[in-house]
Amino acid sequence: MAVNIHTTDFLTEATDWIGSRIVAVQNERGADGLPFLLSLCGGGTPRPVYEALAVYPGIDWSRVLITFGDERCVGPEHADSNYRMAKAALLDTAGIPEQNVRRITGELEPGEAARVYDSALRTLAQERGEETLSHDLLLLGMGDDGHTASLFPGTLALHEEQRWAMENYVEKFGGYRITITYPVINAAREVAFLVTGEAKRPVVERVQAGAGDDPASRVAPSSGKLTWLLG
Ligand code: 6PG
């Protein structure tokens, strides 16, 4: 069952919600425990939250591993790159070492980028002794068309049940994106949507009611831990 958190101060409340979870799990696992596996979403909403998270007290960033929910098919320096946004807002400020980050290589041919990323996720799963990679926290945004990550309405990636990452042709962009797929999303220990703005309210309601065929409505982690941080 999803939990809705209607925030009055989205930035502070979303940062606290995420930061406190990382601290709690790290304390629980101890210094020699499994690193916290955090998947970042792209777009504009999360940026200020990542900036605040970078200085959130108590997080040992050397024990956090970072993956990405999706990437545009551009290089890491490109203005549209989700990695570039996250690097500026979080990775550099928090001092997260390169070796802790699994970047989607959007500069490669889309199929190759997807294969490389899928393989990186599978290596992570092996290292963590998991059959399916299970993120401690997987962050997602949502578009006003009900997409999430780069799982857009009417696209092939919506039907993928084997691969954990794939190239996804998106008609409205006339190009590809690289996205994680539902098998990885729904294997996460906890999933949180970060959604702000009045315009998306009716979409959130429609998604939560399962009243349409929105890609976001198929996010249903088997752990049952799904939260909507709403601003
Ligand atoms: C991307 C994101 C995408 C995003 C939504 C919401 O690469 O753009 O992963 O899924 O989360 O489009 O974007 P905003 O937060 O900018 O509204």
mmCIF file of N, CA and C in Angstrom, residues 141-215:
data_model
loop_
_atom_site.group_PDB
_atom_site.id
_atom_site.type_symbol
_atom_site.label_atom_id
_atom_site.label_comp_id
_atom_site.label_asym_id
_atom_site.label_seq_id
_atom_site.Cartn_x
_atom_site.Cartn_y
_atom_site.Cartn_z
ATOM 1 N N GLY A 141 11.011 9.969 -10.423
ATOM 2 C CA GLY A 141 10.173 11.131 -10.703
ATOM 3 C C GLY A 141 8.982 10.648 -11.509
ATOM 4 N N MET A 142 8.104 11.573 -11.866
ATOM 5 C CA MET A 142 6.978 11.220 -12.722
ATOM 6 C C MET A 142 6.636 12.397 -13.621
ATOM 7 N N GLY A 143 6.423 12.096 -14.884
ATOM 8 C CA GLY A 143 6.025 13.164 -15.796
ATOM 9 C C GLY A 143 4.511 13.324 -15.822
ATOM 10 N N ASP A 144 4.042 14.403 -16.442
ATOM 11 C CA ASP A 144 2.578 14.617 -16.438
ATOM 12 C C ASP A 144 1.873 13.689 -17.432
ATOM 13 N N ASP A 145 2.683 12.842 -18.096
ATOM 14 C CA ASP A 145 2.075 11.789 -18.946
ATOM 15 C C ASP A 145 2.118 10.445 -18.231
ATOM 16 N N GLY A 146 2.471 10.484 -16.969
ATOM 17 C CA GLY A 146 2.489 9.254 -16.172
ATOM 18 C C GLY A 146 3.739 8.409 -16.373
ATOM 19 N N HIS A 147 4.746 8.945 -17.092
ATOM 20 C CA HIS A 147 5.995 8.155 -17.232
ATOM 21 C C HIS A 147 6.807 8.237 -15.946
ATOM 22 N N THR A 148 7.700 7.259 -15.802
ATOM 23 C CA THR A 148 8.674 7.309 -14.717
ATOM 24 C C THR A 148 9.971 6.693 -15.218
ATOM 25 N N ALA A 149 11.083 7.106 -14.650
ATOM 26 C CA ALA A 149 12.390 6.806 -15.245
ATOM 27 C C ALA A 149 12.264 7.173 -16.718
ATOM 28 N N SER A 150 12.666 6.288 -17.630
ATOM 29 C CA SER A 150 12.353 6.571 -19.040
ATOM 30 C C SER A 150 11.406 5.514 -19.578
ATOM 31 N N LEU A 151 10.482 5.132 -18.712
ATOM 32 C CA LEU A 151 9.400 4.212 -19.087
ATOM 33 C C LEU A 151 8.212 5.081 -19.496
ATOM 34 N N PHE A 152 8.154 5.369 -20.793
ATOM 35 C CA PHE A 152 7.139 6.263 -21.326
ATOM 36 C C PHE A 152 5.959 5.459 -21.880
ATOM 37 N N PRO A 153 4.757 6.063 -21.856
ATOM 38 C CA PRO A 153 3.586 5.354 -22.396
ATOM 39 C C PRO A 153 3.837 4.850 -23.826
ATOM 40 N N GLY A 154 3.413 3.643 -24.085
ATOM 41 C CA GLY A 154 3.478 3.109 -25.442
ATOM 42 C C GLY A 154 4.858 2.683 -25.902
ATOM 43 N N THR A 155 5.823 2.593 -24.966
ATOM 44 C CA THR A 155 7.182 2.209 -25.390
ATOM 45 C C THR A 155 7.493 0.756 -25.026
ATOM 46 N N LEU A 156 8.485 0.224 -25.731
ATOM 47 C CA LEU A 156 8.820 -1.209 -25.604
ATOM 48 C C LEU A 156 9.270 -1.598 -24.202
ATOM 49 N N ALA A 157 9.993 -0.688 -23.552
ATOM 50 C CA ALA A 157 10.589 -1.042 -22.246
ATOM 51 C C ALA A 157 9.524 -1.390 -21.210
ATOM 52 N N LEU A 158 8.282 -0.964 -21.453
ATOM 53 C CA LEU A 158 7.208 -1.264 -20.495
ATOM 54 C C LEU A 158 6.972 -2.774 -20.391
ATOM 55 N N HIS A 159 7.358 -3.505 -21.442
ATOM 56 C CA HIS A 159 7.042 -4.944 -21.495
ATOM 57 C C HIS A 159 8.234 -5.825 -21.132
ATOM 58 N N GLU A 160 9.347 -5.195 -20.805
ATOM 59 C CA GLU A 160 10.579 -5.962 -20.559
ATOM 60 C C GLU A 160 10.535 -6.653 -19.199
ATOM 61 N N GLU A 161 10.719 -7.983 -19.229
ATOM 62 C CA GLU A 161 10.680 -8.714 -17.957
ATOM 63 C C GLU A 161 12.013 -9.362 -17.596
ATOM 64 N N GLN A 162 12.963 -9.343 -18.526
ATOM 65 C CA GLN A 162 14.249 -9.997 -18.253
ATOM 66 C C GLN A 162 15.365 -8.986 -17.996
ATOM 67 N N ARG A 163 15.596 -8.150 -18.976
ATOM 68 C CA ARG A 163 16.701 -7.192 -18.829
ATOM 69 C C ARG A 163 16.405 -6.202 -17.704
ATOM 70 N N TRP A 164 17.491 -5.775 -17.043
ATOM 71 C CA TRP A 164 17.329 -4.815 -15.946
ATOM 72 C C TRP A 164 17.523 -3.374 -16.425
ATOM 73 N N ALA A 165 18.144 -3.247 -17.581
ATOM 74 C CA ALA A 165 18.294 -1.926 -18.206
ATOM 75 C C ALA A 165 18.169 -2.132 -19.703
ATOM 76 N N MET A 166 17.566 -1.147 -20.372
ATOM 77 C CA MET A 166 17.460 -1.279 -21.816
ATOM 78 C C MET A 166 17.317 0.051 -22.513
ATOM 79 N N GLU A 167 17.643 0.043 -23.800
ATOM 80 C CA GLU A 167 17.464 1.232 -24.632
ATOM 81 C C GLU A 167 15.984 1.308 -24.984
ATOM 82 N N ASN A 168 15.443 2.477 -24.943
ATOM 83 C CA ASN A 168 14.006 2.618 -25.133
ATOM 84 C C ASN A 168 13.733 3.765 -26.098
ATOM 85 N N TYR A 169 13.176 3.452 -27.271
ATOM 86 C CA TYR A 169 12.904 4.507 -28.247
ATOM 87 C C TYR A 169 11.643 5.256 -27.832
ATOM 88 N N VAL A 170 11.777 6.587 -27.720
ATOM 89 C CA VAL A 170 10.645 7.408 -27.282
ATOM 90 C C VAL A 170 10.229 8.309 -28.441
ATOM 91 N N GLU A 171 9.094 8.006 -29.001
ATOM 92 C CA GLU A 171 8.591 8.696 -30.206
ATOM 93 C C GLU A 171 8.646 10.211 -30.056
ATOM 94 N N LYS A 172 8.152 10.699 -28.916
ATOM 95 C CA LYS A 172 8.006 12.167 -28.798
ATOM 96 C C LYS A 172 9.353 12.877 -28.769
ATOM 97 N N PHE A 173 10.410 12.133 -28.458
ATOM 98 C CA PHE A 173 11.743 12.762 -28.499
ATOM 99 C C PHE A 173 12.448 12.430 -29.799
ATOM 100 N N GLY A 174 11.864 11.467 -30.537
ATOM 101 C CA GLY A 174 12.516 11.032 -31.772
ATOM 102 C C GLY A 174 13.885 10.448 -31.504
ATOM 103 N N GLY A 175 14.008 9.823 -30.346
ATOM 104 C CA GLY A 175 15.314 9.261 -29.989
ATOM 105 C C GLY A 175 15.201 8.285 -28.827
ATOM 106 N N TYR A 176 16.365 7.774 -28.416
ATOM 107 C CA TYR A 176 16.417 6.758 -27.355
ATOM 108 C C TYR A 176 16.719 7.367 -25.991
ATOM 109 N N ARG A 177 16.269 6.642 -24.980
ATOM 110 C CA ARG A 177 16.720 6.872 -23.622
ATOM 111 C C ARG A 177 17.232 5.532 -23.122
ATOM 112 N N ILE A 178 18.017 5.525 -22.045
ATOM 113 C CA ILE A 178 18.402 4.278 -21.375
ATOM 114 C C ILE A 178 17.634 4.262 -20.057
ATOM 115 N N THR A 179 16.966 3.150 -19.767
ATOM 116 C CA THR A 179 16.151 3.118 -18.552
ATOM 117 C C THR A 179 16.286 1.793 -17.804
ATOM 118 N N ILE A 180 16.118 1.857 -16.503
ATOM 119 C CA ILE A 180 15.942 0.605 -15.768
ATOM 120 C C ILE A 180 14.517 0.134 -16.043
ATOM 121 N N THR A 181 14.286 -1.131 -15.737
ATOM 122 C CA THR A 181 12.991 -1.733 -16.059
ATOM 123 C C THR A 181 12.260 -2.129 -14.766
ATOM 124 N N TYR A 182 11.021 -2.548 -14.906
ATOM 125 C CA TYR A 182 10.219 -2.885 -13.727
ATOM 126 C C TYR A 182 10.846 -3.988 -12.856
ATOM 127 N N PRO A 183 11.488 -5.010 -13.431
ATOM 128 C CA PRO A 183 12.080 -6.033 -12.557
ATOM 129 C C PRO A 183 13.030 -5.445 -11.508
ATOM 130 N N VAL A 184 13.813 -4.445 -11.898
ATOM 131 C CA VAL A 184 14.738 -3.847 -10.920
ATOM 132 C C VAL A 184 13.990 -2.893 -9.990
ATOM 133 N N ILE A 185 13.111 -2.089 -10.562
ATOM 134 C CA ILE A 185 12.353 -1.133 -9.750
ATOM 135 C C ILE A 185 11.586 -1.867 -8.655
ATOM 136 N N ASN A 186 10.893 -2.920 -9.040
ATOM 137 C CA ASN A 186 10.012 -3.609 -8.087
ATOM 138 C C ASN A 186 10.732 -4.570 -7.158
ATOM 139 N N ALA A 187 12.055 -4.709 -7.368
ATOM 140 C CA ALA A 187 12.864 -5.520 -6.443
ATOM 141 C C ALA A 187 13.487 -4.647 -5.347
ATOM 142 N N ALA A 188 13.282 -3.343 -5.437
ATOM 143 C CA ALA A 188 13.888 -2.433 -4.444
ATOM 144 C C ALA A 188 13.274 -2.653 -3.065
ATOM 145 N N ARG A 189 14.087 -2.479 -2.035
ATOM 146 C CA ARG A 189 13.556 -2.583 -0.666
ATOM 147 C C ARG A 189 12.569 -1.450 -0.403
ATOM 148 N N GLU A 190 12.853 -0.302 -1.006
ATOM 149 C CA GLU A 190 11.950 0.862 -0.817
ATOM 150 C C GLU A 190 12.014 1.728 -2.066
ATOM 151 N N VAL A 191 10.858 2.209 -2.483
ATOM 152 C CA VAL A 191 10.772 3.101 -3.641
ATOM 153 C C VAL A 191 10.078 4.387 -3.200
ATOM 154 N N ALA A 192 10.606 5.511 -3.640
ATOM 155 C CA ALA A 192 9.950 6.792 -3.341
ATOM 156 C C ALA A 192 9.860 7.626 -4.613
ATOM 157 N N PHE A 193 8.627 8.117 -4.858
ATOM 158 C CA PHE A 193 8.426 9.090 -5.929
ATOM 159 C C PHE A 193 8.633 10.490 -5.353
ATOM 160 N N LEU A 194 9.266 11.342 -6.133
ATOM 161 C CA LEU A 194 9.396 12.767 -5.774
ATOM 162 C C LEU A 194 8.608 13.537 -6.825
ATOM 163 N N VAL A 195 7.444 14.064 -6.430
ATOM 164 C CA VAL A 195 6.578 14.720 -7.419
ATOM 165 C C VAL A 195 6.070 16.041 -6.848
ATOM 166 N N THR A 196 6.295 17.101 -7.596
ATOM 167 C CA THR A 196 5.798 18.411 -7.128
ATOM 168 C C THR A 196 4.959 19.063 -8.226
ATOM 169 N N GLY A 197 4.153 20.022 -7.781
ATOM 170 C CA GLY A 197 3.385 20.832 -8.741
ATOM 171 C C GLY A 197 1.938 20.404 -8.850
ATOM 172 N N GLU A 198 1.072 21.419 -8.869
ATOM 173 C CA GLU A 198 -0.377 21.189 -8.980
ATOM 174 C C GLU A 198 -0.713 20.362 -10.228
ATOM 175 N N ALA A 199 -0.015 20.674 -11.317
ATOM 176 C CA ALA A 199 -0.356 20.061 -12.621
ATOM 177 C C ALA A 199 -0.297 18.531 -12.553
ATOM 178 N N LYS A 200 0.573 18.012 -11.705
ATOM 179 C CA LYS A 200 0.726 16.557 -11.646
ATOM 180 C C LYS A 200 -0.227 15.887 -10.640
ATOM 181 N N ARG A 201 -0.916 16.712 -9.841
ATOM 182 C CA ARG A 201 -1.818 16.128 -8.825
ATOM 183 C C ARG A 201 -2.806 15.136 -9.425
ATOM 184 N N PRO A 202 -3.558 15.545 -10.474
ATOM 185 C CA PRO A 202 -4.534 14.584 -11.048
ATOM 186 C C PRO A 202 -3.859 13.327 -11.604
ATOM 187 N N VAL A 203 -2.631 13.483 -12.073
ATOM 188 C CA VAL A 203 -1.918 12.302 -12.603
ATOM 189 C C VAL A 203 -1.570 11.369 -11.453
ATOM 190 N N VAL A 204 -1.131 11.936 -10.332
ATOM 191 C CA VAL A 204 -0.823 11.111 -9.147
ATOM 192 C C VAL A 204 -2.083 10.340 -8.728
ATOM 193 N N GLU A 205 -3.210 11.049 -8.693
ATOM 194 C CA GLU A 205 -4.457 10.375 -8.287
ATOM 195 C C GLU A 205 -4.817 9.245 -9.267
ATOM 196 N N ARG A 206 -4.661 9.547 -10.559
ATOM 197 C CA ARG A 206 -4.986 8.533 -11.580
ATOM 198 C C ARG A 206 -4.057 7.329 -11.462
ATOM 199 N N VAL A 207 -2.783 7.630 -11.253
ATOM 200 C CA VAL A 207 -1.795 6.522 -11.123
ATOM 201 C C VAL A 207 -2.110 5.684 -9.902
ATOM 202 N N GLN A 208 -2.396 6.352 -8.781
ATOM 203 C CA GLN A 208 -2.616 5.602 -7.539
ATOM 204 C C GLN A 208 -3.919 4.804 -7.595
ATOM 205 N N ALA A 209 -4.860 5.313 -8.383
ATOM 206 C CA ALA A 209 -6.138 4.581 -8.519
ATOM 207 C C ALA A 209 -6.008 3.459 -9.554
ATOM 208 N N GLY A 210 -4.850 3.472 -10.256
ATOM 209 C CA GLY A 210 -4.665 2.472 -11.330
ATOM 210 C C GLY A 210 -5.745 2.648 -12.395
ATOM 211 N N ALA A 211 -6.178 3.908 -12.547
ATOM 212 C CA ALA A 211 -7.319 4.190 -13.438
ATOM 213 C C ALA A 211 -6.910 4.320 -14.898
ATOM 214 N N GLY A 212 -5.614 4.363 -15.166
ATOM 215 C CA GLY A 212 -5.184 4.472 -16.564
ATOM 216 C C GLY A 212 -4.126 3.418 -16.829
ATOM 217 N N ASP A 213 -3.394 3.581 -17.915
ATOM 218 C CA ASP A 213 -2.292 2.626 -18.129
ATOM 219 C C ASP A 213 -0.961 3.378 -18.015
ATOM 220 N N ASP A 214 -0.925 4.231 -17.004
ATOM 221 C CA ASP A 214 0.295 5.006 -16.770
ATOM 222 C C ASP A 214 1.457 4.109 -16.371
ATOM 223 N N PRO A 215 2.616 4.309 -16.956
ATOM 224 C CA PRO A 215 3.784 3.508 -16.550
ATOM 225 C C PRO A 215 4.072 3.582 -15.050
#
